[in-house]
Tab-separated table of C-alpha atoms in Angstrom:
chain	number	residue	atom	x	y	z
C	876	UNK	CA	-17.970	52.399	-61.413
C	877	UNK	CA	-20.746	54.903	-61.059
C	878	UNK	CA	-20.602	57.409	-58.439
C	879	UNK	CA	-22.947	59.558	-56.875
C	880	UNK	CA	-22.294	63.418	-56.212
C	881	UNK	CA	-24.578	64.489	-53.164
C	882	UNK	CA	-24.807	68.247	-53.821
C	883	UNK	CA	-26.740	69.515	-51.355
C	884	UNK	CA	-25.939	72.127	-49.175
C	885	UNK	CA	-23.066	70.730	-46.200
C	886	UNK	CA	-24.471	70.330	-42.316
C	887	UNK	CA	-21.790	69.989	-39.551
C	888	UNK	CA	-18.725	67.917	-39.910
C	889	UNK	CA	-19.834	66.973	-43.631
C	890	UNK	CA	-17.961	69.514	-45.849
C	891	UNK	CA	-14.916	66.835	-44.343
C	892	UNK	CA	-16.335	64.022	-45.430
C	893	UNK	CA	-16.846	65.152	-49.200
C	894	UNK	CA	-13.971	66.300	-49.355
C	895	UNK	CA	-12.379	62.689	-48.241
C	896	UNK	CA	-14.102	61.566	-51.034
C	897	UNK	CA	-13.230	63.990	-53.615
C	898	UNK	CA	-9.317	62.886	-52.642
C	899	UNK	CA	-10.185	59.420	-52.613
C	900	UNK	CA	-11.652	59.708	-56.258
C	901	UNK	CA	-8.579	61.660	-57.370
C	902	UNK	CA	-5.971	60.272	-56.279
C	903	UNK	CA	-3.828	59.184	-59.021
C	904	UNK	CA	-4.006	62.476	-60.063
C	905	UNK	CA	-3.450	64.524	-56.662
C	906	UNK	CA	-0.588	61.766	-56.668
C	907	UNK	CA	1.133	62.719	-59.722
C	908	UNK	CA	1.332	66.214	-58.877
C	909	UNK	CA	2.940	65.644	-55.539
C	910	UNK	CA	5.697	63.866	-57.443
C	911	UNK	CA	6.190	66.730	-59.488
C	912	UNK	CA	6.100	69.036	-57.021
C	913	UNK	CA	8.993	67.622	-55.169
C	914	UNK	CA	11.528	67.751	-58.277
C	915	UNK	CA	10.356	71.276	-58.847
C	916	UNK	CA	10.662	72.555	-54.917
C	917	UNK	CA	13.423	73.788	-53.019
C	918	UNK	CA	14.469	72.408	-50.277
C	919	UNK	CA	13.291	74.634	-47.658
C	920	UNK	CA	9.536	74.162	-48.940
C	921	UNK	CA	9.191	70.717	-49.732
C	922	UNK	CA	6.588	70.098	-47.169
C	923	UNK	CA	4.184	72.416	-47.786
C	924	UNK	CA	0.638	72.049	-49.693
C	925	UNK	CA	0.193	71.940	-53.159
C	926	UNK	CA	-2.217	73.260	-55.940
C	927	UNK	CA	-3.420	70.239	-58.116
C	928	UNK	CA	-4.885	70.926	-61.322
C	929	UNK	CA	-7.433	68.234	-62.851
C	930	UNK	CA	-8.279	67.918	-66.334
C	931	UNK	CA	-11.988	68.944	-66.912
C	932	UNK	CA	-12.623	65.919	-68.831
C	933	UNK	CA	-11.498	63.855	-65.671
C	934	UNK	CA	-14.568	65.481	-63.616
C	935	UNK	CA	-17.283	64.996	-65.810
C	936	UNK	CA	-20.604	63.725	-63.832
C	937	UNK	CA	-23.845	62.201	-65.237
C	938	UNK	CA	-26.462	64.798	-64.406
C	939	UNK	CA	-30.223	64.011	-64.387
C	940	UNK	CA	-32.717	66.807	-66.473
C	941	UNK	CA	-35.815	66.982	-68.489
C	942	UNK	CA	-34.955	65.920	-72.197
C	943	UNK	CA	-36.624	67.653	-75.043
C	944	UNK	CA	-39.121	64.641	-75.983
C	945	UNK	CA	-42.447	64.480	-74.779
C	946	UNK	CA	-46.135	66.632	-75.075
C	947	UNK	CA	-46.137	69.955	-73.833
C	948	UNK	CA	-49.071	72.134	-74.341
C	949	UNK	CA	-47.974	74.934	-72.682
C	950	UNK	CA	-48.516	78.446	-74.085
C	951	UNK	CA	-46.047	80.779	-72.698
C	952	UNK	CA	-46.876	84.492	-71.413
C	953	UNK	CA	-46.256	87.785	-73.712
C	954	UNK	CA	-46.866	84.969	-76.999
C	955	UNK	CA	-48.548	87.100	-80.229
C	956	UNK	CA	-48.405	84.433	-82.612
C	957	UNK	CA	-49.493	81.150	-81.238
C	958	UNK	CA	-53.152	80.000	-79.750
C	959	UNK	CA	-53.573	76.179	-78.040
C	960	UNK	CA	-53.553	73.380	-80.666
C	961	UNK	CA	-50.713	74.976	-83.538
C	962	UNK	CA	-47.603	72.845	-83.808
C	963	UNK	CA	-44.425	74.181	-83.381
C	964	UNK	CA	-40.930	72.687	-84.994
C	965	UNK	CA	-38.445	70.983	-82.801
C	966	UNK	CA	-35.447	72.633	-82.555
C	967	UNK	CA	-32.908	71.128	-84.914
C	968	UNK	CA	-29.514	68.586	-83.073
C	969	UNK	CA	-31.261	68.604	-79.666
C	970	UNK	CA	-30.130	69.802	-76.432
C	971	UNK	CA	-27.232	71.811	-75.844
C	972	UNK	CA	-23.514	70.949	-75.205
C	973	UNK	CA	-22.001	73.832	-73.731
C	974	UNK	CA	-18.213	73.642	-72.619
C	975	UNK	CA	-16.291	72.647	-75.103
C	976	UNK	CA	-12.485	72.577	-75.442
C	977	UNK	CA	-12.900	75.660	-77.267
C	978	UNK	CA	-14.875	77.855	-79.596
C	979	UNK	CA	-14.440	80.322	-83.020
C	980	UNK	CA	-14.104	83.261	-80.526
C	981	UNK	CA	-11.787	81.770	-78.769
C	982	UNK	CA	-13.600	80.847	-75.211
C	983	UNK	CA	-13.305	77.615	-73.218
C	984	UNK	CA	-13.358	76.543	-69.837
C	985	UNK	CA	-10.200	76.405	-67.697
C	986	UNK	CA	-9.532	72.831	-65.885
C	987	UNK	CA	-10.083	72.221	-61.870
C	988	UNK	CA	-7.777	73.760	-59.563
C	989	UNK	CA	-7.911	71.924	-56.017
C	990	UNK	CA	-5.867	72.640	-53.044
C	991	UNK	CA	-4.228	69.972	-50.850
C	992	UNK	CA	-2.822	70.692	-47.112
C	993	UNK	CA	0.695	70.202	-45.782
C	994	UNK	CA	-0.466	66.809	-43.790
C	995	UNK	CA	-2.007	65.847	-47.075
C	996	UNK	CA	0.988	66.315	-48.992
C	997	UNK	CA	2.683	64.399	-46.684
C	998	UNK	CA	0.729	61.236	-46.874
C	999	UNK	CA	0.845	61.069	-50.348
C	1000	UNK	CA	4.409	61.452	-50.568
C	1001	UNK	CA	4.905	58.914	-47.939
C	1002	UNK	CA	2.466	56.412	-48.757
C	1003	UNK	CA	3.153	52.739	-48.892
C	1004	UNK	CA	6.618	53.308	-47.944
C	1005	UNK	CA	8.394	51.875	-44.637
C	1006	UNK	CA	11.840	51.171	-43.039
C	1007	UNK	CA	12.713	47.224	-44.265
C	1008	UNK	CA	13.121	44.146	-41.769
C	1009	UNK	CA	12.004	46.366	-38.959
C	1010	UNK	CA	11.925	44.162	-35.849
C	1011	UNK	CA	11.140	44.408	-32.275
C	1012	UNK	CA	15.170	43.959	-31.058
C	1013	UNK	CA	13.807	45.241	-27.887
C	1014	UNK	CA	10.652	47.088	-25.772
C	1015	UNK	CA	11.224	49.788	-24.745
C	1016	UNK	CA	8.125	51.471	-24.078
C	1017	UNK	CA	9.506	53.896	-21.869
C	1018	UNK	CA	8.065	57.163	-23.243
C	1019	UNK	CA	5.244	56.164	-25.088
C	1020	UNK	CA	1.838	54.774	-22.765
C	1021	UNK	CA	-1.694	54.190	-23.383
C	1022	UNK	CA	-4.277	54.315	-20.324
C	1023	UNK	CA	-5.906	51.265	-19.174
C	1024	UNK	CA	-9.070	50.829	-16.574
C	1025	UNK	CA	-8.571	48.436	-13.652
C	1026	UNK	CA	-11.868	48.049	-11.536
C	1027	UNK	CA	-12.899	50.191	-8.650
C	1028	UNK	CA	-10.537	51.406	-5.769
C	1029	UNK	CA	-11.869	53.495	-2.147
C	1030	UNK	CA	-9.504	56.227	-2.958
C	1031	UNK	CA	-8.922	58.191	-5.879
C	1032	UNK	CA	-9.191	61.675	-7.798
C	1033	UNK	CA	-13.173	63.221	-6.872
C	1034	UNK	CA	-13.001	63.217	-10.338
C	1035	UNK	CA	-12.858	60.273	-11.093
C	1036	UNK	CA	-15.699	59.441	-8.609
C	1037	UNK	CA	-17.779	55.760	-10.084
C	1038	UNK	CA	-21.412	56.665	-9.062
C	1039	UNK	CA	-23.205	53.903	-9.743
C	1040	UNK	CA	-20.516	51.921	-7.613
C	1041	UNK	CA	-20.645	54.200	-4.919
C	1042	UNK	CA	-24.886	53.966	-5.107
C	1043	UNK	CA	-24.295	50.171	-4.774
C	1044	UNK	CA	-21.973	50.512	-1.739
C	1045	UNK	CA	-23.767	53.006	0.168
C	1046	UNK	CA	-27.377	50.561	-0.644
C	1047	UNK	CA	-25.173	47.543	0.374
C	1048	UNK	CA	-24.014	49.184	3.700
C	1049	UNK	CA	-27.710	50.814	4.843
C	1050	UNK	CA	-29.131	46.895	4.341
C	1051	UNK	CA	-27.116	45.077	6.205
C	1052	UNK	CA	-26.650	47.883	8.933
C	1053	UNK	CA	-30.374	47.945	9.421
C	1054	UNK	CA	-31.626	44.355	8.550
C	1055	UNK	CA	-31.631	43.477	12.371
C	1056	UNK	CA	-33.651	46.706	12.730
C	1057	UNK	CA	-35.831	46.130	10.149
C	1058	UNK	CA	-36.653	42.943	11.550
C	1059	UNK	CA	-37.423	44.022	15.122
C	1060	UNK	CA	-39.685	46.767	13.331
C	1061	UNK	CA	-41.577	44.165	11.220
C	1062	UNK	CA	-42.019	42.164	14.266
C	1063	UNK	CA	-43.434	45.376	16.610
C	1064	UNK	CA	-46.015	46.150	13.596
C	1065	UNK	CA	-47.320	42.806	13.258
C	1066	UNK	CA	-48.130	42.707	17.075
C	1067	UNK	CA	-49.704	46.202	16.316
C	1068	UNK	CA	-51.719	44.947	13.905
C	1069	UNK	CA	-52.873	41.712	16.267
C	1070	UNK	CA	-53.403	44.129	19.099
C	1071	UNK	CA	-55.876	46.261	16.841
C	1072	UNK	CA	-58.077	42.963	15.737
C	1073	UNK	CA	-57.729	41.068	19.495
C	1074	UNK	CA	-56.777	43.442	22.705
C	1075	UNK	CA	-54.863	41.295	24.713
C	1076	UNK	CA	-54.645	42.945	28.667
C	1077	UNK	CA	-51.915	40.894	29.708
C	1078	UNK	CA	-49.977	41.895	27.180
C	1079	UNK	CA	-48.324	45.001	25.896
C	1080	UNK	CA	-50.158	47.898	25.510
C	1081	UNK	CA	-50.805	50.283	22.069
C	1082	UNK	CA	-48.862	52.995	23.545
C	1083	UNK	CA	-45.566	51.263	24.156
C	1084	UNK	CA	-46.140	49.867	20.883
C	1085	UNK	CA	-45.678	52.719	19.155
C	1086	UNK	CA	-43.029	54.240	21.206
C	1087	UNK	CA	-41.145	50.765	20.263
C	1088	UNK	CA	-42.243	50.983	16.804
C	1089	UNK	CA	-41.014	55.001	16.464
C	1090	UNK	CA	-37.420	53.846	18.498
C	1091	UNK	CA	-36.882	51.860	15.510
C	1092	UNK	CA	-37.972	53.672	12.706
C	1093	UNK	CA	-35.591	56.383	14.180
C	1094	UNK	CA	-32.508	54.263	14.461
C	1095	UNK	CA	-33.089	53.340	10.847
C	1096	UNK	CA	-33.131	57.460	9.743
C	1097	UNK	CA	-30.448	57.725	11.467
C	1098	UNK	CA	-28.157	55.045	9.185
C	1099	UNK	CA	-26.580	57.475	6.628
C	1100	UNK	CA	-27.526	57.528	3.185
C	1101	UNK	CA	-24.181	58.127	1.888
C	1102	UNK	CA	-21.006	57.762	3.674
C	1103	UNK	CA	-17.066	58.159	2.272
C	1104	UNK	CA	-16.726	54.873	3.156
C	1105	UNK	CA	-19.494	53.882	0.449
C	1106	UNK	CA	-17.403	56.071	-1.934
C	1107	UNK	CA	-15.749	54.029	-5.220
C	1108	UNK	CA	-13.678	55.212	-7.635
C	1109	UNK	CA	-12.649	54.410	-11.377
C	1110	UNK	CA	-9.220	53.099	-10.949
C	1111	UNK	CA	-6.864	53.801	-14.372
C	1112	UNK	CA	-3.249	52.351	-15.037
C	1113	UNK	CA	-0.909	53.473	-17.474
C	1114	UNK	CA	0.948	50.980	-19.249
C	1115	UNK	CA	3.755	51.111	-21.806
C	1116	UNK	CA	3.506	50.803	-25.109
C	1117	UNK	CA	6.083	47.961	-26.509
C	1118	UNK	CA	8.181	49.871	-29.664
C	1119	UNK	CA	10.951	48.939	-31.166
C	1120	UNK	CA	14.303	51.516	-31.307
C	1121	UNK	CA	15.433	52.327	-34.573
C	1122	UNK	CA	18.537	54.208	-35.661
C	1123	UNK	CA	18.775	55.616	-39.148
C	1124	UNK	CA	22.495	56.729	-40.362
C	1125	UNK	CA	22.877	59.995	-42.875
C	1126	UNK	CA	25.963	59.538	-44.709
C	1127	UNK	CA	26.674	62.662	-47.004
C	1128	UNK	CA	30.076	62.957	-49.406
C	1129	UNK	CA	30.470	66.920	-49.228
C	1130	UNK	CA	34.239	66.816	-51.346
C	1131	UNK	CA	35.129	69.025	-53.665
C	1132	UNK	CA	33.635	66.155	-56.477
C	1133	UNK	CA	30.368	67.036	-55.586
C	1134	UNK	CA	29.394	70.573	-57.240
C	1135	UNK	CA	26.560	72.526	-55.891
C	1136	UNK	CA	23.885	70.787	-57.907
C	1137	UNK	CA	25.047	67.292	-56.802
C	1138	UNK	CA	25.031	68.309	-53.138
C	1139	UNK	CA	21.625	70.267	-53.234
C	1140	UNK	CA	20.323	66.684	-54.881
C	1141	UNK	CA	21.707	64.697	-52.113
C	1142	UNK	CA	20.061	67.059	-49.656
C	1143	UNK	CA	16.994	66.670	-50.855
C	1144	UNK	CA	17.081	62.806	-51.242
C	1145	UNK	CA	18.490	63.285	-47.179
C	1146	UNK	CA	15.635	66.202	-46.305
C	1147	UNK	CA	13.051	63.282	-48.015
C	1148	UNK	CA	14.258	60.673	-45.683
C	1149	UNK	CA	14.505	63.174	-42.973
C	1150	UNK	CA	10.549	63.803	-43.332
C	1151	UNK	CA	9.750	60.244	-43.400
C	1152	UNK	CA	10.829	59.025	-40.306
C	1153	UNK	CA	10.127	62.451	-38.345
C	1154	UNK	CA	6.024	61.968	-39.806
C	1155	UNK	CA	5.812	57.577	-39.182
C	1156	UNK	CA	8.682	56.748	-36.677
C	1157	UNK	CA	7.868	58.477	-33.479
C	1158	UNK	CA	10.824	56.467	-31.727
C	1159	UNK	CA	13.648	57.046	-34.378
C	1160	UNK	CA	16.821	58.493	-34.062
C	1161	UNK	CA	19.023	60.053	-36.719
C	1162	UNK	CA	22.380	60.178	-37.140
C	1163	UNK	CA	24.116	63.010	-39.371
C	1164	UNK	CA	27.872	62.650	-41.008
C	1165	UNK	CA	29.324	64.204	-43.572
C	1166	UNK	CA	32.858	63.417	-44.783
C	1167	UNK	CA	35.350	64.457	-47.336
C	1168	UNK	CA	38.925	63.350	-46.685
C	1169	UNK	CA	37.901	63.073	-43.062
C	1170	UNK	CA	34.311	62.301	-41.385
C	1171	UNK	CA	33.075	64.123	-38.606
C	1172	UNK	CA	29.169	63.668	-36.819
C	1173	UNK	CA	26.990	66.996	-37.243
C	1174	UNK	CA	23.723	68.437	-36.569
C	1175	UNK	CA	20.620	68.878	-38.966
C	1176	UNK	CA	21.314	72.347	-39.621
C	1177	UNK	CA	25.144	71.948	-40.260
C	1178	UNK	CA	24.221	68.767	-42.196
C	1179	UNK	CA	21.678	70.402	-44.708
C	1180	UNK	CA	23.887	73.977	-45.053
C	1181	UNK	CA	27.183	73.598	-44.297
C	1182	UNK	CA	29.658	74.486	-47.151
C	1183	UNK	CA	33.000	72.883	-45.820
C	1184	UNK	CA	34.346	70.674	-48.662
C	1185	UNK	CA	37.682	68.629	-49.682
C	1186	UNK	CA	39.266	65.639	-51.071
C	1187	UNK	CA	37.457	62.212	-50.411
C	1188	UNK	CA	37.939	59.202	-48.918
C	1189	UNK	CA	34.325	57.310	-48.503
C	1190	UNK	CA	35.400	54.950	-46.087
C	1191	UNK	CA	36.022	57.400	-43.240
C	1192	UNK	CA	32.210	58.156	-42.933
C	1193	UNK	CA	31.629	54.256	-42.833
C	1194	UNK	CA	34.187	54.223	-40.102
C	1195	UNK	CA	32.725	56.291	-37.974
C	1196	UNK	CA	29.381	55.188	-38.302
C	1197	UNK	CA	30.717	51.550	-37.166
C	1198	UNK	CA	32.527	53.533	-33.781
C	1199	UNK	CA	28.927	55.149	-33.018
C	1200	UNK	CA	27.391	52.113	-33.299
C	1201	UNK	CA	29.430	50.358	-30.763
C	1202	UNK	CA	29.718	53.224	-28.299
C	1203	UNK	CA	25.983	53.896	-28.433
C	1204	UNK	CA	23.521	52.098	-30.146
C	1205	UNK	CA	23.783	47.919	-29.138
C	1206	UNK	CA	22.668	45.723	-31.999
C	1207	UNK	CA	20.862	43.598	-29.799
C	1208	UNK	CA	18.548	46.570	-28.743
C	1209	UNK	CA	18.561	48.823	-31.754
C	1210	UNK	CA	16.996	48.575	-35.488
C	1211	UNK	CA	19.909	50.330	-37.675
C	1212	UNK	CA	19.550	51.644	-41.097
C	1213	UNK	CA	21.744	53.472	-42.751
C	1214	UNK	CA	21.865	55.922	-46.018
C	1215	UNK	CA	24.519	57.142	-48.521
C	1216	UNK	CA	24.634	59.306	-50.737
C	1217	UNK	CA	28.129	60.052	-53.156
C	1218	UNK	CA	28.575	60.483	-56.785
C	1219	UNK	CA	31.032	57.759	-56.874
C	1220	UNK	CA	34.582	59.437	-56.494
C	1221	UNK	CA	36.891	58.165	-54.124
C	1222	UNK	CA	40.511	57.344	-53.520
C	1223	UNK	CA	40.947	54.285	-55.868
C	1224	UNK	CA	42.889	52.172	-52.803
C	1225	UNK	CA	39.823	53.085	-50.736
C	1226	UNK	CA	37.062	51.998	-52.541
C	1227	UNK	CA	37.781	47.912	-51.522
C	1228	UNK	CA	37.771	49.429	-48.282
C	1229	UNK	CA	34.704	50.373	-48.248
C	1230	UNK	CA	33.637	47.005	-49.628
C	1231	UNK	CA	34.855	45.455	-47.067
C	1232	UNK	CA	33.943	47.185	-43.869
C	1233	UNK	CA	30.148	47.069	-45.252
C	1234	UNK	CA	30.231	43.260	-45.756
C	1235	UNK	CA	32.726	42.663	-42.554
C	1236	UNK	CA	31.581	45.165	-39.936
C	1237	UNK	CA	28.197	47.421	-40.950
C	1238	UNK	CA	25.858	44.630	-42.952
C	1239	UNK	CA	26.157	41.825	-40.094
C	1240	UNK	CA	24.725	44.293	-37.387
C	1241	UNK	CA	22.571	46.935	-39.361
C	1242	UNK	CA	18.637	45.691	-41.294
C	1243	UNK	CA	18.979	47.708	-44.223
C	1244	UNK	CA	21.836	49.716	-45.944
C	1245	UNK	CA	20.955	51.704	-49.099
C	1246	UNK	CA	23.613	53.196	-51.816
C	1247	UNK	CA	22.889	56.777	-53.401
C	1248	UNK	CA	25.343	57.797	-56.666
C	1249	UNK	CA	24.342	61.506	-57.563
C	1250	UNK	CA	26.621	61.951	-60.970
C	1251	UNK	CA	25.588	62.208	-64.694
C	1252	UNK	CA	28.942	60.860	-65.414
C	1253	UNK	CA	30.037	57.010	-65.963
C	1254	UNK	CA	30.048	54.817	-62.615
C	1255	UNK	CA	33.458	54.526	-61.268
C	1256	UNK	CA	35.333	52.229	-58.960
C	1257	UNK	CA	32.961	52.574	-55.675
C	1258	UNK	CA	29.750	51.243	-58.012
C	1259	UNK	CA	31.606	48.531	-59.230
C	1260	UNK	CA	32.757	47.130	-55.821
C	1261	UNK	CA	28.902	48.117	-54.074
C	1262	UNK	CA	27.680	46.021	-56.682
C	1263	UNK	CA	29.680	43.214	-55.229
C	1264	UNK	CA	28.202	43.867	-51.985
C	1265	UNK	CA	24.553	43.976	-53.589
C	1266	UNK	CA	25.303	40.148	-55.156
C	1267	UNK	CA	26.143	38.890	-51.522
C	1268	UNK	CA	23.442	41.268	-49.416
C	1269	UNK	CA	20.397	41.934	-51.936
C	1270	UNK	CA	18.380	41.921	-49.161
C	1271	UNK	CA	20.661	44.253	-46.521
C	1272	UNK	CA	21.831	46.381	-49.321
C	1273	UNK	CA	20.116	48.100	-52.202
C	1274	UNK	CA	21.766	50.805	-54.697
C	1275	UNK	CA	20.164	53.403	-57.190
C	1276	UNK	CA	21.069	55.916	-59.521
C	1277	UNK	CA	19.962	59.860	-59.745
C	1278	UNK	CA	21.155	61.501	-62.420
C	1279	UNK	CA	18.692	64.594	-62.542
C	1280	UNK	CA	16.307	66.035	-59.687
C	1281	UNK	CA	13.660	64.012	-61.365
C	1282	UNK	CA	14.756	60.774	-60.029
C	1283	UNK	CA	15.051	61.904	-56.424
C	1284	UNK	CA	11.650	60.859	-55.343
C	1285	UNK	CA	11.195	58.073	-57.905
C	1286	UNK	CA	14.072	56.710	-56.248
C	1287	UNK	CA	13.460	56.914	-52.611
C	1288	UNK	CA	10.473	55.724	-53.045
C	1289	UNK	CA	12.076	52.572	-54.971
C	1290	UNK	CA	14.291	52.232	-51.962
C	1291	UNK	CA	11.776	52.315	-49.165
C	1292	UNK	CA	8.951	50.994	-50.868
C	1293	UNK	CA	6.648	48.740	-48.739
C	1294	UNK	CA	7.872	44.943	-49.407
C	1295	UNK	CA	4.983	42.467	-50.126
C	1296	UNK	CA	4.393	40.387	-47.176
């Protein structure tokens, strides 16, 4: 594909536009550096913008200039040696080829540096990725409304005044208000205009012509030009926008299993899920629990840097996501998703548990459940039994692995990825 670099110099609003462009050309690479930034980041500056670097060789443009061919007879200024007609040699190898990889002394040319913004980083690190089986369970437009025009109305905002209505009006009114006058005025000037060719003595004379014919063109100043009645204005309606309600569920194993690293993993898997429904779900609400032995509902900020810890039983957490879910979120009205993250360790009598309130209770009335094991370590009893769950559900439930901070994004994005229609 050949592509052609405008470089002159920017007018208004057109620096933008090249620089669409320029992102649009790169993007696999601007791409691959937001996934690497996000495994490299902590947590508290994951959404900022990013310095890409592109290899020189992937910038190279065709360029358009004078080759060395051709007559010239040109004798330069300040010459002592040559007069018109001698023949000079052509420069051995042709043109030059500066900017190479490198040199004897040691010199080169550094790659391309190119700075993305925050909402740019964002997009890229959310693109092609959505909540699965989203449905409309119910609208409930409610907040969200988009303005609509419906005709004229007499009253309204002066601002929102409809002149060529009101023009119409006002025209409309003065005609038929005056026709009868108009008529009575045509008549008195055609009589005029017989009385000028044929005086008639019997009949009536010029001057009470024109004191008839200046009664009537006087009534007919008189009609307004513009009245408020005549007034129109542009009548808008706001009407609500149909969304559907969507709840997603944060469940985070804080026991004393999970050392630092694991939980600073899961909170970035939870802070990258966090970010993606704040940036495309406008109508979204999240639900934080953590749990060791017990499970309790927190806040964002006790959710991301809280350090209580403990033994573990998983199947508390699923518990009490089940209770909210009755008590405040209807499955008839709501979308619910929900998300959790372990590294596998639980009470051995409570991992069937947790098999069985996901298939029994959570995966009947929820669209999409996904499984998060953080552990370098062999899969233990809770994998096993999930996996049973994934065999009956593959398209409720979905589980992955993360072993490093590498996989974190790799993984959500394998979990939310956008589903071919």
């Amino acid at each position: 594909m050949a592509y052609i670099v405008d470089r002159r110099l920017n007018g208004k609003n057109r620096s933008s536009v090249n620089r669409q462009r320029f992102v649009e050309r790169y993007r696999k690479q601007i791409r691959r550096a937001v996934s690497d930034a996000v495994s490299e980041r902590s947590i508290t500056d994951i959404d900022r913008g990013e310095q890409v670097t592109i290899p020189r060789k992937d910038i190279s443009e065709p360029r358009f200039f004078h080759g060395s061919g051709g007559q010239r007879t040109i004798v330069h200024p300040g010459n002592k040696e040559f007069v018109t007609g001698d023949r000079i040699e052509r420069p051995k190898g042709g043109g030059g080829d500066g900017g190479r990889d490198g040199s004897p002394d040691g010199e080169g040319s550094d790659d391309f540096m190119f700075s993305i913004s925050k909402d740019e980083f964002m997009e890229f690190l959310f693109e092609d990725l959505e909540l699965p089986n989203l449905v409309k369970r119910q609208l409930a437009g409610t907040d969200s409304f988009k303005t609509h025009r419906a005709g004229v109305v007499n009253e309204g905002n002066p601002a929102q005044i409809n002149i060529v209505r009101s023009m119409r009006a006002a025209l409309s009114r003065r005609i038929a208000m005056t026709a009868p006058t108009r008529a009575r005025l045509d008549s008195a000037k055609a009589r005029r205009e017989a009385l000028l060719l044929a005086p008639d003595p019997d009949g009536q004379s010029m001057a009470e012509l024109e004191a008839e014919i200046e009664e009537l063109e006087e009534k007919i100043r008189r009609t307004p030009y513009l009245d408020t009645f005549d007034l129109r204005y542009s009548h808008q309606v706001k009407q609500p926008i149909p969304s559907s309600k969507a709840v997603m569920f944060c469940l985070m194993d804080v026991s004393g299993s999970m050392n630092q690293s694991m939980k600073d993993m899961g909170k970035r898997f939870f802070l990258l899920l966090y970010l993606f429904l704040q940036r495309n779900y406008d109508r979204t609400e999240i639900i934080f629990i953590r749990h060791h032995t017990s499970a309790k509902e927190v806040d964002e900020q006790e959710f991301f840097y809280s350090r209580e810890t403990g033994g573990t039983i998983v199947s508390s957490a699923l518990r009490l996501m089940h209770q909210i879910i009755l008590e405040r979120f209807p499955p008839n009205e709501w979308n619910i998703y929900g998300a959790q993250a372990s590294d596998g360790d639980n009470w051995a009598d409570d991992s069937p548990n947790c098999r069985d309130i996901l298939q029994q209770q959570l995966l009947p009335i929820t669209q999409y459940f996904t499984y998060v094991e953080i552990t370098p370590r062999r899969h233990q009893s809770l994998w096993d039994h999930y996996q049973l769950v994934q065999e009956s559900a593959s398209d409720q439930f979905a589980m992955q692995e993360i072993q490093d901070t590498a996989d974190i994004y790799p993984v959500f994005r394998e979990l939310f990825k956008r589903k071919a229609a």
